[in-house]
Short mmCIF file of C-alpha atoms in Angstrom, two decimals:
data_model
loop_
_atom_site.label_atom_id
_atom_site.label_comp_id
_atom_site.label_asym_id
_atom_site.label_seq_id
_atom_site.Cartn_x
_atom_site.Cartn_y
_atom_site.Cartn_z
CA MET A 1290 0.00 0.00 0.00
CA GLY A 1291 1.39 3.40 -1.01
CA HIS A 1292 1.85 6.40 1.25
CA GLN A 1293 -1.43 8.05 2.29
CA THR A 1294 -1.82 11.78 1.97
CA ALA A 1295 -3.17 13.70 4.98
CA TYR A 1296 -6.41 14.23 3.06
CA GLN A 1297 -6.79 10.46 2.50
CA SER A 1298 -6.19 9.75 6.20
CA LEU A 1299 -8.85 12.31 7.15
CA THR A 1300 -11.26 10.78 4.63
CA ARG A 1301 -10.80 7.37 6.25
CA THR A 1302 -11.49 8.78 9.73
CA PHE A 1303 -14.64 10.61 8.60
CA GLN A 1304 -15.89 7.49 6.80
CA ARG A 1305 -15.56 5.56 10.06
CA LEU A 1306 -17.48 8.32 11.87
CA HIS A 1307 -20.17 8.08 9.18
CA HIS A 1308 -20.53 4.31 9.72
CA PHE A 1309 -20.76 4.67 13.50
CA GLY A 1310 -23.29 7.48 13.01
CA HIS A 1311 -25.33 5.19 10.75
CA LEU A 1312 -25.67 2.61 13.54
CA GLY A 1313 -26.49 5.30 16.08
CA SER A 1314 -29.25 6.77 13.89
CA ILE A 1315 -30.96 3.43 13.32
CA ALA A 1316 -30.72 2.58 17.04
CA SER A 1317 -32.28 5.99 17.88
CA TRP A 1318 -35.11 5.47 15.41
CA ASP A 1319 -35.79 2.05 16.92
CA GLN A 1320 -35.79 3.55 20.42
CA ALA A 1321 -38.51 6.04 19.37
CA ALA A 1322 -40.64 3.76 17.19
CA MET A 1323 -40.23 0.07 18.08
CA MET A 1324 -38.34 -0.61 21.30
CA PRO A 1325 -40.21 -1.98 24.32
CA ALA A 1326 -39.86 0.18 27.48
CA LYS A 1327 -37.57 -2.22 29.34
CA GLY A 1328 -34.93 -1.87 26.63
CA ASN A 1329 -34.37 1.80 27.41
CA GLU A 1330 -31.55 1.60 29.94
CA ALA A 1331 -29.42 -0.81 27.92
CA ARG A 1332 -30.02 1.18 24.73
CA ALA A 1333 -29.03 4.45 26.41
CA ALA A 1334 -25.80 2.84 27.69
CA ALA A 1335 -24.98 1.44 24.23
CA GLN A 1336 -25.68 4.79 22.57
CA ALA A 1337 -23.50 6.62 25.13
CA GLU A 1338 -20.64 4.15 24.47
CA LEU A 1339 -20.95 4.79 20.73
CA GLN A 1340 -20.87 8.58 21.31
CA VAL A 1341 -17.67 8.20 23.36
CA LEU A 1342 -16.07 6.18 20.55
CA MET A 1343 -17.00 8.81 17.98
CA HIS A 1344 -15.78 11.62 20.22
CA GLN A 1345 -12.42 9.87 20.67
CA LEU A 1346 -12.08 9.52 16.90
CA ILE A 1347 -12.71 13.18 16.12
CA THR A 1348 -10.63 14.52 19.02
CA ALA A 1349 -7.58 12.33 18.28
CA PRO A 1350 -4.49 14.59 18.46
CA GLU A 1351 -3.21 13.65 14.99
CA LEU A 1352 -6.30 15.14 13.30
CA ALA A 1353 -5.10 18.71 13.96
CA GLN A 1354 -1.84 18.08 12.07
CA GLN A 1355 -3.63 16.21 9.28
CA LEU A 1356 -6.02 19.14 8.76
CA SER A 1357 -3.11 21.59 8.55
CA ARG A 1358 -1.14 19.34 6.18
CA ALA A 1359 -4.17 18.70 3.97
CA GLU A 1360 -4.58 22.48 3.48
CA ARG A 1361 -1.20 22.47 1.70
CA GLU A 1362 -1.93 19.41 -0.48
CA ASP A 1363 -3.02 19.57 -4.11
CA LEU A 1364 -6.81 19.26 -3.82
CA ASP A 1365 -9.62 19.93 -6.30
CA GLU A 1366 -12.61 22.17 -5.57
CA LEU A 1367 -14.83 19.37 -4.21
CA GLN A 1368 -12.05 18.09 -1.93
CA ARG A 1369 -11.47 21.65 -0.66
CA ALA A 1370 -15.19 21.93 0.17
CA ASN A 1371 -14.97 18.56 1.95
CA LEU A 1372 -11.93 19.75 3.93
CA ARG A 1373 -13.82 22.93 4.92
CA GLU A 1374 -16.70 20.80 6.28
CA MET A 1375 -14.29 18.40 8.05
CA ARG A 1376 -12.55 21.30 9.78
CA ARG A 1377 -15.90 22.71 10.86
CA GLU A 1378 -16.97 19.39 12.45
CA TRP A 1379 -13.55 18.98 14.03
CA ARG A 1380 -13.63 22.47 15.56
CA GLN A 1381 -17.08 21.96 17.04
CA ALA A 1382 -16.01 18.70 18.65
CA ASN A 1383 -12.66 19.96 19.93
CA LEU A 1384 -13.54 23.39 21.28
CA LEU A 1385 -15.67 22.17 24.17
CA PRO A 1386 -14.03 20.51 27.18
CA ALA A 1387 -15.49 17.10 28.06
CA GLU A 1388 -16.64 18.39 31.50
CA LEU A 1389 -18.77 21.09 29.87
CA VAL A 1390 -20.34 18.61 27.43
CA GLU A 1391 -21.17 16.27 30.32
CA ALA A 1392 -22.54 19.06 32.55
CA LYS A 1393 -24.69 20.30 29.65
CA THR A 1394 -26.06 16.81 28.96
CA LEU A 1395 -26.97 16.25 32.62
CA ALA A 1396 -28.53 19.72 33.07
CA ALA A 1397 -30.58 19.31 29.88
CA ALA A 1398 -31.81 15.84 30.92
CA ARG A 1399 -32.80 17.17 34.36
CA CYS A 1400 -34.54 20.23 32.92
CA GLU A 1401 -36.40 18.27 30.23
CA HIS A 1402 -37.55 15.55 32.64
CA ALA A 1403 -38.93 18.06 35.17
CA TRP A 1404 -40.42 20.20 32.37
CA ARG A 1405 -42.84 17.39 31.45
CA SER A 1406 -44.78 17.76 34.70
CA GLN A 1407 -44.01 21.47 35.23
CA ARG A 1408 -45.60 22.37 31.89
CA LYS A 1409 -48.77 20.45 32.80
CA ASN A 1410 -48.90 22.27 36.14
CA ASN A 1411 -48.21 25.76 34.72
CA ASP A 1412 -45.23 25.83 37.10
CA TRP A 1413 -42.80 28.49 35.80
CA ARG A 1414 -41.29 29.01 39.28
CA GLY A 1415 -40.44 25.31 39.52
CA PHE A 1416 -38.92 25.35 36.00
CA LEU A 1417 -36.74 28.41 36.64
CA PRO A 1418 -33.87 26.90 38.73
CA ASN A 1419 -33.22 24.17 36.12
CA PHE A 1420 -33.60 26.67 33.29
CA ARG A 1421 -31.05 29.01 34.90
CA GLU A 1422 -28.50 26.18 34.97
CA VAL A 1423 -29.15 25.23 31.32
CA LEU A 1424 -28.79 28.89 30.31
CA LYS A 1425 -25.57 29.29 32.32
CA LEU A 1426 -23.98 26.31 30.52
CA ALA A 1427 -25.29 27.41 27.11
CA ARG A 1428 -23.66 30.80 27.69
CA ALA A 1429 -20.40 29.09 28.67
CA GLU A 1430 -20.49 27.03 25.45
CA ALA A 1431 -21.38 30.13 23.41
CA ALA A 1432 -18.48 32.10 24.94
CA LEU A 1433 -15.94 29.38 24.02
CA LEU A 1434 -17.24 28.99 20.47
CA ALA A 1435 -17.57 32.76 19.98
CA GLU A 1436 -13.97 33.40 20.97
CA ALA A 1437 -12.62 30.68 18.67
CA ASN A 1438 -14.76 31.75 15.70
CA GLY A 1439 -14.63 35.52 16.19
CA VAL A 1440 -18.40 35.99 16.29
CA SER A 1441 -21.03 37.03 18.86
CA ARG A 1442 -22.17 34.48 21.44
CA TYR A 1443 -25.58 33.89 19.91
CA ASP A 1444 -24.05 33.66 16.42
CA ALA A 1445 -21.73 30.91 17.70
CA LEU A 1446 -24.75 28.76 18.67
CA LEU A 1447 -26.70 29.69 15.52
CA ASP A 1448 -23.73 28.49 13.45
CA LYS A 1449 -24.30 24.90 14.61
CA TYR A 1450 -27.59 24.83 12.68
CA GLU A 1451 -27.07 27.56 10.06
CA PRO A 1452 -23.37 27.56 9.12
CA GLY A 1453 -22.15 31.06 8.28
CA VAL A 1454 -25.50 32.81 8.81
CA LYS A 1455 -25.34 35.83 11.16
CA SER A 1456 -28.07 36.89 13.59
CA ALA A 1457 -27.76 40.54 12.50
CA GLU A 1458 -28.88 39.45 9.02
CA ILE A 1459 -31.73 37.35 10.47
CA ALA A 1460 -32.81 40.27 12.67
CA ARG A 1461 -32.86 42.57 9.60
CA ILE A 1462 -35.05 40.08 7.69
CA PHE A 1463 -37.36 39.45 10.67
CA ASP A 1464 -37.70 43.19 11.42
CA ASP A 1465 -38.96 43.64 7.87
CA VAL A 1466 -41.51 40.81 8.33
CA LYS A 1467 -42.77 42.47 11.53
CA THR A 1468 -43.66 45.61 9.57
CA TRP A 1469 -46.23 43.79 7.38
CA LEU A 1470 -47.17 40.46 8.99
CA PRO A 1471 -49.56 41.62 11.77
CA GLY A 1472 -51.46 43.77 9.23
CA LEU A 1473 -51.68 40.89 6.75
CA ILE A 1474 -53.01 38.55 9.47
CA SER A 1475 -55.78 41.08 10.34
CA GLN A 1476 -56.66 41.58 6.67
CA VAL A 1477 -56.92 37.84 6.01
CA ARG A 1478 -59.00 37.20 9.11
CA ALA A 1479 -61.44 39.93 8.07
CA LYS A 1480 -61.67 38.34 4.59
CA GLN A 1481 -62.17 34.83 5.99
CA ALA A 1482 -64.80 35.88 8.54
CA GLY A 1483 -67.41 35.89 5.76
CA GLU A 1484 -66.41 32.56 4.21
CA ALA A 1485 -68.26 29.32 4.90
CA VAL A 1486 -66.00 26.30 5.37
CA ILE A 1487 -67.35 22.75 5.54
CA ARG A 1488 -65.53 20.63 8.12
CA PRO A 1489 -64.81 16.99 7.21
CA GLN A 1490 -66.94 14.51 9.16
CA GLY A 1491 -65.05 11.70 10.95
CA PRO A 1492 -64.28 9.23 12.24
CA PHE A 1493 -61.33 8.53 9.92
CA PRO A 1494 -60.16 4.97 10.61
CA VAL A 1495 -56.41 4.77 11.28
CA GLU A 1496 -55.86 1.98 8.73
CA ARG A 1497 -57.37 4.13 5.97
CA GLN A 1498 -55.35 7.14 7.08
CA ARG A 1499 -52.24 5.00 6.81
CA GLU A 1500 -53.17 3.92 3.27
CA LEU A 1501 -53.82 7.56 2.33
CA GLY A 1502 -50.42 8.57 3.75
CA LEU A 1503 -48.63 5.83 1.78
CA GLU A 1504 -50.44 6.91 -1.40
CA ALA A 1505 -49.36 10.53 -0.82
CA MET A 1506 -45.75 9.37 -0.27
CA ARG A 1507 -45.84 7.44 -3.57
CA LEU A 1508 -47.26 10.49 -5.37
CA LEU A 1509 -44.41 12.57 -3.87
CA GLY A 1510 -41.77 10.14 -5.12
CA PHE A 1511 -40.62 8.57 -1.83
CA ASP A 1512 -38.41 5.54 -2.50
CA PHE A 1513 -39.85 2.66 -0.43
CA ASP A 1514 -36.83 0.48 -1.23
CA GLY A 1515 -34.82 3.06 0.74
CA GLY A 1516 -37.13 3.85 3.66
CA ARG A 1517 -40.40 3.21 5.53
CA LEU A 1518 -43.34 4.78 7.38
CA ASP A 1519 -44.02 3.99 11.05
CA VAL A 1520 -45.75 5.44 14.12
CA SER A 1521 -44.19 7.33 17.05
CA ALA A 1522 -45.37 9.70 19.80
CA HIS A 1523 -43.62 12.65 18.12
CA PRO A 1524 -43.47 12.53 14.29
CA PHE A 1525 -39.96 12.82 12.84
CA CYS A 1526 -37.77 11.89 9.89
CA GLY A 1527 -34.78 9.80 11.00
CA GLY A 1528 -32.58 6.94 9.89
CA VAL A 1529 -29.86 7.55 7.30
CA PRO A 1530 -29.87 8.66 3.62
CA GLU A 1531 -29.71 5.02 2.49
CA ASP A 1532 -32.60 4.01 4.79
CA VAL A 1533 -34.88 6.94 5.67
CA ARG A 1534 -37.43 6.37 8.46
CA ILE A 1535 -40.51 8.60 8.64
CA THR A 1536 -42.89 8.43 11.60
CA THR A 1537 -46.32 9.94 12.16
CA ARG A 1538 -49.17 9.69 14.67
CA TYR A 1539 -52.89 9.27 14.00
CA ARG A 1540 -56.12 10.61 15.54
CA ASP A 1541 -59.35 9.13 14.26
CA ASP A 1542 -61.19 12.47 14.46
CA ASP A 1543 -58.65 14.38 12.30
CA PHE A 1544 -56.81 13.14 9.21
CA VAL A 1545 -55.23 16.52 8.32
CA GLN A 1546 -52.59 16.52 11.07
CA SER A 1547 -51.24 13.10 10.15
CA LEU A 1548 -51.45 13.63 6.37
CA MET A 1549 -49.70 17.02 6.39
CA GLY A 1550 -47.15 15.63 8.85
CA ILE A 1551 -46.38 12.80 6.41
CA ILE A 1552 -46.10 15.23 3.48
CA HIS A 1553 -43.76 17.44 5.57
CA GLU A 1554 -41.52 14.53 6.58
CA THR A 1555 -41.51 13.22 2.98
CA GLY A 1556 -39.86 16.52 1.99
CA HIS A 1557 -37.08 15.89 4.52
CA ALA A 1558 -36.83 12.29 3.30
CA ARG A 1559 -36.55 13.11 -0.41
CA TYR A 1560 -33.68 15.50 0.42
CA GLU A 1561 -31.86 12.69 2.25
CA GLN A 1562 -32.66 10.18 -0.51
CA GLY A 1563 -31.48 12.69 -3.13
CA LEU A 1564 -28.07 13.48 -1.58
CA PRO A 1565 -25.08 12.58 -3.81
CA ARG A 1566 -24.63 8.81 -3.34
CA ASP A 1567 -20.90 8.77 -4.07
CA LEU A 1568 -20.22 11.34 -1.32
CA LEU A 1569 -22.51 10.06 1.44
CA SER A 1570 -19.75 8.99 3.82
CA LEU A 1571 -18.08 12.42 3.64
CA PRO A 1572 -19.09 15.72 5.30
CA VAL A 1573 -19.42 17.39 1.86
CA GLY A 1574 -22.16 14.88 0.98
CA ARG A 1575 -24.43 15.85 3.88
CA ALA A 1576 -27.49 18.09 3.97
CA ARG A 1577 -26.42 21.74 4.02
CA SER A 1578 -28.15 23.18 7.09
CA MET A 1579 -31.30 22.93 9.21
CA GLY A 1580 -32.84 25.88 7.32
CA ILE A 1581 -32.18 24.20 3.95
CA HIS A 1582 -33.57 20.92 5.36
CA GLU A 1583 -36.66 22.75 6.58
CA SER A 1584 -36.97 24.39 3.14
CA GLN A 1585 -37.43 20.90 1.67
CA SER A 1586 -40.16 19.83 4.10
CA LEU A 1587 -41.93 23.18 3.65
CA SER A 1588 -41.58 23.00 -0.16
CA PHE A 1589 -43.54 19.74 0.09
CA GLU A 1590 -46.01 20.65 2.84
CA MET A 1591 -46.70 24.36 2.27
CA GLN A 1592 -45.62 25.33 -1.26
CA LEU A 1593 -46.78 22.12 -2.94
CA GLY A 1594 -49.10 20.36 -0.45
CA CYS A 1595 -51.37 23.35 0.26
CA SER A 1596 -51.40 24.60 -3.33
CA ARG A 1597 -54.66 24.58 -5.25
CA GLY A 1598 -53.23 22.20 -7.85
CA PHE A 1599 -52.15 19.64 -5.27
CA LEU A 1600 -55.49 19.85 -3.44
CA GLN A 1601 -57.16 18.93 -6.76
CA LEU A 1602 -55.09 15.71 -6.68
CA LEU A 1603 -55.93 15.14 -3.04
CA ALA A 1604 -59.73 15.50 -3.37
CA PRO A 1605 -60.37 12.16 -5.18
CA MET A 1606 -57.86 10.40 -2.90
CA LEU A 1607 -59.80 11.55 0.18
CA ARG A 1608 -63.11 10.39 -1.33
CA ARG A 1609 -61.59 7.01 -2.15
CA HIS A 1610 -60.29 6.44 1.38
CA PHE A 1611 -63.02 8.11 3.48
CA GLY A 1612 -66.13 8.15 1.26
CA ALA A 1613 -67.75 11.07 -0.58
CA GLN A 1614 -68.61 14.17 1.45
CA PRO A 1615 -68.98 17.87 0.54
CA ALA A 1616 -65.90 18.82 2.59
CA PHE A 1617 -63.71 16.96 0.05
CA ASP A 1618 -64.50 19.35 -2.78
CA ALA A 1619 -61.19 20.93 -3.97
CA ASP A 1620 -62.43 24.51 -3.40
CA ASN A 1621 -63.50 23.69 0.13
CA LEU A 1622 -60.17 21.96 0.81
CA ALA A 1623 -58.39 25.14 -0.30
CA LYS A 1624 -60.35 27.11 2.32
CA LEU A 1625 -59.84 24.42 4.95
CA PHE A 1626 -56.06 24.28 4.46
CA THR A 1627 -55.64 28.08 4.59
CA ARG A 1628 -57.65 29.00 7.71
CA VAL A 1629 -55.89 31.68 9.76
CA GLU A 1630 -56.47 31.71 13.51
CA PRO A 1631 -53.87 33.24 15.87
CA GLY A 1632 -53.34 30.97 18.87
CA TYR A 1633 -50.95 30.13 21.69
CA ILE A 1634 -49.19 27.08 20.29
CA ARG A 1635 -46.40 27.28 17.67
CA VAL A 1636 -46.65 23.69 16.41
CA ASP A 1637 -50.40 24.11 15.75
CA ALA A 1638 -49.99 27.52 14.07
CA ASP A 1639 -51.16 28.12 10.50
CA GLU A 1640 -48.73 29.14 7.76
CA LEU A 1641 -49.42 32.87 8.24
CA CYS A 1642 -49.10 33.02 12.05
CA TYR A 1643 -46.15 30.62 12.30
CA PRO A 1644 -43.37 33.14 11.58
CA ALA A 1645 -44.59 35.39 14.41
CA HIS A 1646 -44.01 32.50 16.86
CA VAL A 1647 -40.50 31.98 15.49
CA ILE A 1648 -39.52 35.67 15.50
CA LEU A 1649 -40.63 35.99 19.13
CA ARG A 1650 -38.48 33.02 20.19
CA PHE A 1651 -35.47 34.22 18.18
CA GLU A 1652 -35.59 37.66 19.83
CA ILE A 1653 -35.90 36.23 23.35
CA GLU A 1654 -33.22 33.54 23.01
CA ARG A 1655 -30.76 35.92 21.38
CA ALA A 1656 -31.19 38.36 24.30
CA LEU A 1657 -30.79 35.47 26.79
CA ILE A 1658 -27.56 34.15 25.27
CA ASP A 1659 -26.02 37.58 24.69
CA GLY A 1660 -26.73 38.42 28.36
CA GLU A 1661 -29.14 41.31 27.74
CA ILE A 1662 -31.82 39.62 29.87
CA GLU A 1663 -31.89 36.85 32.50
CA ALA A 1664 -33.94 33.65 32.66
CA GLU A 1665 -36.61 35.19 34.89
CA ASP A 1666 -37.24 37.98 32.34
CA ALA A 1667 -38.49 35.61 29.64
CA PRO A 1668 -42.25 35.44 30.52
CA ALA A 1669 -42.82 39.22 30.54
CA LEU A 1670 -41.10 39.59 27.17
CA TRP A 1671 -43.08 36.64 25.84
CA ASP A 1672 -46.40 38.22 26.92
CA GLU A 1673 -45.48 41.57 25.37
CA LYS A 1674 -44.41 40.09 22.01
CA MET A 1675 -47.36 37.65 21.72
CA MET A 1676 -49.72 40.60 22.16
CA ALA A 1677 -47.80 42.81 19.70
CA TYR A 1678 -47.35 40.20 16.95
CA LEU A 1679 -50.48 38.03 17.27
CA GLY A 1680 -52.88 39.89 19.59
CA VAL A 1681 -52.88 36.89 21.95
CA ASP A 1682 -52.85 37.34 25.74
CA THR A 1683 -50.54 34.86 27.55
CA ARG A 1684 -50.21 36.59 30.94
CA GLY A 1685 -49.98 33.99 33.71
CA ASN A 1686 -50.39 31.18 31.17
CA TYR A 1687 -46.90 29.63 31.16
CA ARG A 1688 -48.13 26.24 29.92
CA ASP A 1689 -49.18 27.77 26.59
CA GLY A 1690 -46.51 30.46 26.82
CA CYS A 1691 -42.79 30.07 27.38
CA LEU A 1692 -43.09 26.49 28.71
CA GLN A 1693 -44.71 25.12 25.53
CA ASP A 1694 -41.55 24.09 23.62
CA ILE A 1695 -38.97 21.51 24.59
CA HIS A 1696 -36.13 23.35 22.78
CA TRP A 1697 -35.00 25.64 25.61
CA THR A 1698 -34.38 22.71 27.93
CA ASP A 1699 -31.22 22.09 25.88
CA THR A 1700 -31.02 23.99 22.57
CA PHE A 1701 -30.54 27.63 21.61
CA GLY A 1702 -30.09 28.93 18.07
CA TYR A 1703 -32.43 26.52 16.29
CA PHE A 1704 -35.68 28.47 16.00
CA PRO A 1705 -34.71 30.78 13.08
CA SER A 1706 -34.24 27.70 10.86
CA TYR A 1707 -38.01 27.16 10.70
CA THR A 1708 -38.80 30.53 9.13
CA LEU A 1709 -35.61 30.69 7.04
CA GLY A 1710 -36.80 27.37 5.60
CA ALA A 1711 -40.21 28.85 4.70
CA MET A 1712 -38.48 31.81 3.02
CA TYR A 1713 -36.09 29.64 0.99
CA ALA A 1714 -39.03 27.47 -0.12
CA ALA A 1715 -41.00 30.52 -1.32
CA GLN A 1716 -37.93 31.69 -3.24
CA TYR A 1717 -37.47 28.27 -4.91
CA PHE A 1718 -41.08 28.25 -6.10
CA ALA A 1719 -40.86 31.83 -7.37
CA THR A 1720 -37.86 30.68 -9.44
CA LEU A 1721 -39.69 27.52 -10.55
CA ARG A 1722 -42.76 29.48 -11.70
CA ARG A 1723 -40.56 31.78 -13.78
CA ARG A 1724 -38.93 28.74 -15.40
CA GLU A 1725 -42.12 26.70 -15.79
CA PRO A 1726 -45.08 28.77 -16.97
CA GLY A 1727 -48.26 26.90 -16.09
CA LEU A 1728 -46.55 25.07 -13.21
CA ASP A 1729 -49.76 25.11 -11.15
CA ASP A 1730 -51.79 23.53 -13.94
CA LYS A 1731 -49.16 20.81 -14.28
CA ILE A 1732 -49.33 20.12 -10.53
CA GLY A 1733 -53.13 19.86 -10.81
CA ARG A 1734 -52.67 17.19 -13.51
CA GLY A 1735 -50.27 15.23 -11.31
CA GLU A 1736 -47.14 16.26 -13.25
CA LEU A 1737 -44.83 16.86 -10.29
CA GLU A 1738 -41.50 16.06 -11.95
CA PRO A 1739 -40.74 19.73 -12.80
CA VAL A 1740 -40.73 20.42 -9.03
CA PHE A 1741 -38.72 17.33 -8.05
CA GLY A 1742 -36.30 17.68 -10.96
CA TRP A 1743 -35.49 21.28 -10.04
CA LEU A 1744 -35.00 20.46 -6.33
CA ARG A 1745 -32.88 17.41 -7.22
CA GLU A 1746 -30.61 19.37 -9.52
CA ASN A 1747 -30.28 22.55 -7.43
CA ILE A 1748 -30.50 21.39 -3.81
CA TRP A 1749 -30.41 17.62 -3.20
CA THR A 1750 -27.41 16.62 -5.33
CA GLN A 1751 -25.37 19.61 -4.13
CA GLY A 1752 -25.04 18.31 -0.55
CA SER A 1753 -22.70 20.65 1.38
CA ARG A 1754 -20.55 21.58 -1.59
CA TRP A 1755 -21.40 25.30 -1.32
CA THR A 1756 -21.99 27.68 1.58
CA THR A 1757 -25.71 28.23 2.20
CA GLU A 1758 -25.71 31.66 0.57
CA GLU A 1759 -23.88 30.34 -2.51
CA LEU A 1760 -26.25 27.35 -2.77
CA VAL A 1761 -29.32 29.63 -2.73
CA ARG A 1762 -27.69 32.08 -5.14
CA ARG A 1763 -26.82 29.34 -7.64
CA ALA A 1764 -30.34 27.87 -7.39
CA THR A 1765 -32.36 31.09 -7.62
CA GLY A 1766 -30.01 33.77 -8.95
CA GLU A 1767 -30.01 35.80 -5.71
CA ALA A 1768 -29.27 35.56 -1.98
CA LEU A 1769 -32.19 35.06 0.42
CA ASN A 1770 -34.86 37.62 -0.48
CA PRO A 1771 -37.87 37.71 1.87
CA ALA A 1772 -39.94 39.62 -0.73
CA HIS A 1773 -40.76 36.23 -2.32
CA TYR A 1774 -42.15 35.00 1.00
CA ARG A 1775 -44.40 38.02 1.38
CA ALA A 1776 -45.59 37.71 -2.24
CA HIS A 1777 -46.40 34.02 -1.71
CA LEU A 1778 -48.45 34.70 1.46
CA GLU A 1779 -50.33 37.62 -0.12
CA ALA A 1780 -51.12 35.63 -3.27
CA ARG A 1781 -52.32 32.58 -1.34
CA TYR A 1782 -54.31 34.33 1.39
CA LEU A 1783 -55.63 37.48 -0.36
CA GLY A 1784 -55.56 36.38 -4.03
#
């Protein structure tokens, strides 16, 4: 065997990490979807052991020299992009001392476990001591990462989910949305007040809902030789690109939640199934960011799934699975799927109100991490912003206020990804409509390949080859432009 270059040695290490990660992902999916309760302790111990192994691999002292040597080797553009992504993963793993990682894990587990009953009991005062500890450790992590990367503390945490994106840019985009969104919500509600909507009549048997979900997945091009659909308490898309696992949950009085959940997760799944096969074991072959991932699920669920054309395809499917009823008329479905009703809960929010929930969380968590406010200040800010953005009163209601999400028990910097994803998706479809006149008519006839072909070529097969901004620019001809998002919402809800 000839002499290995530093780049080849690194490639071997990252391929091993990929294989270990593969096993970990499938074990996690099984834990959520299939495993009997008594298996939990042994599974947790096995998963922890695997994490230790992976951590040892990526923190091995020789990697630092190999990364430096590889920089000076003769590499092509794709290898340089791969080296950039390797260095990024290496830095994230090596910057945090093991004690901090362990303390964070324990504090998060304690906070999350107590949160389950504290949320039910509206017990903000009980939540606060655990939350303070989680925040203290998140700030410590942010300070270390910020110093090493030369960015603000919040930006250092944001970078884990949105590489290279800065919170000042997000704040600029969100501030613009705040100037028009509350007015648009009021306008749409006034318009909808006079519209009659027929509600579908249940029950909707679970077995038929499952068949409907599978039919929707087939229509959306999911590869069943490379994945499956199962049930879990919290729907998610897991597994690995070669074996994507989608889960959903069913309620027999409501088929919409499960169906739209499946369509959403199918968007995530097609991205994973569409990643470049020859690069899968390398960092450059991975999905680009959480915002880009979310742009795929929202392209499927919101841009495509709630479009008039797609609802024309859905109407006969619903009649076939649940029997004929007036609610399944395509025009009625369009009204049903675009109802706007400001409420407390982010995960139940409609497409128009959703960004307000995200902007509120971004503004609060950024202030928390950057030290402008303390843990105990969160509820008052929450109340003020909910009233300003959505006209909803949350005073004294912590259960449906700042205790509603699980994220802040262990994660800061993730919330912006949801709305960035919606904005990217709107920009893709604006580009698609320019390229494909009559796109909506084609969708109504079941010709979905123009959509999938464009996403495959511009997003899926690109993996992490480009920075996020470059990826979006190459796909659409411009950097993120929230004007497309506003135009999409106005066309759908006022058009």
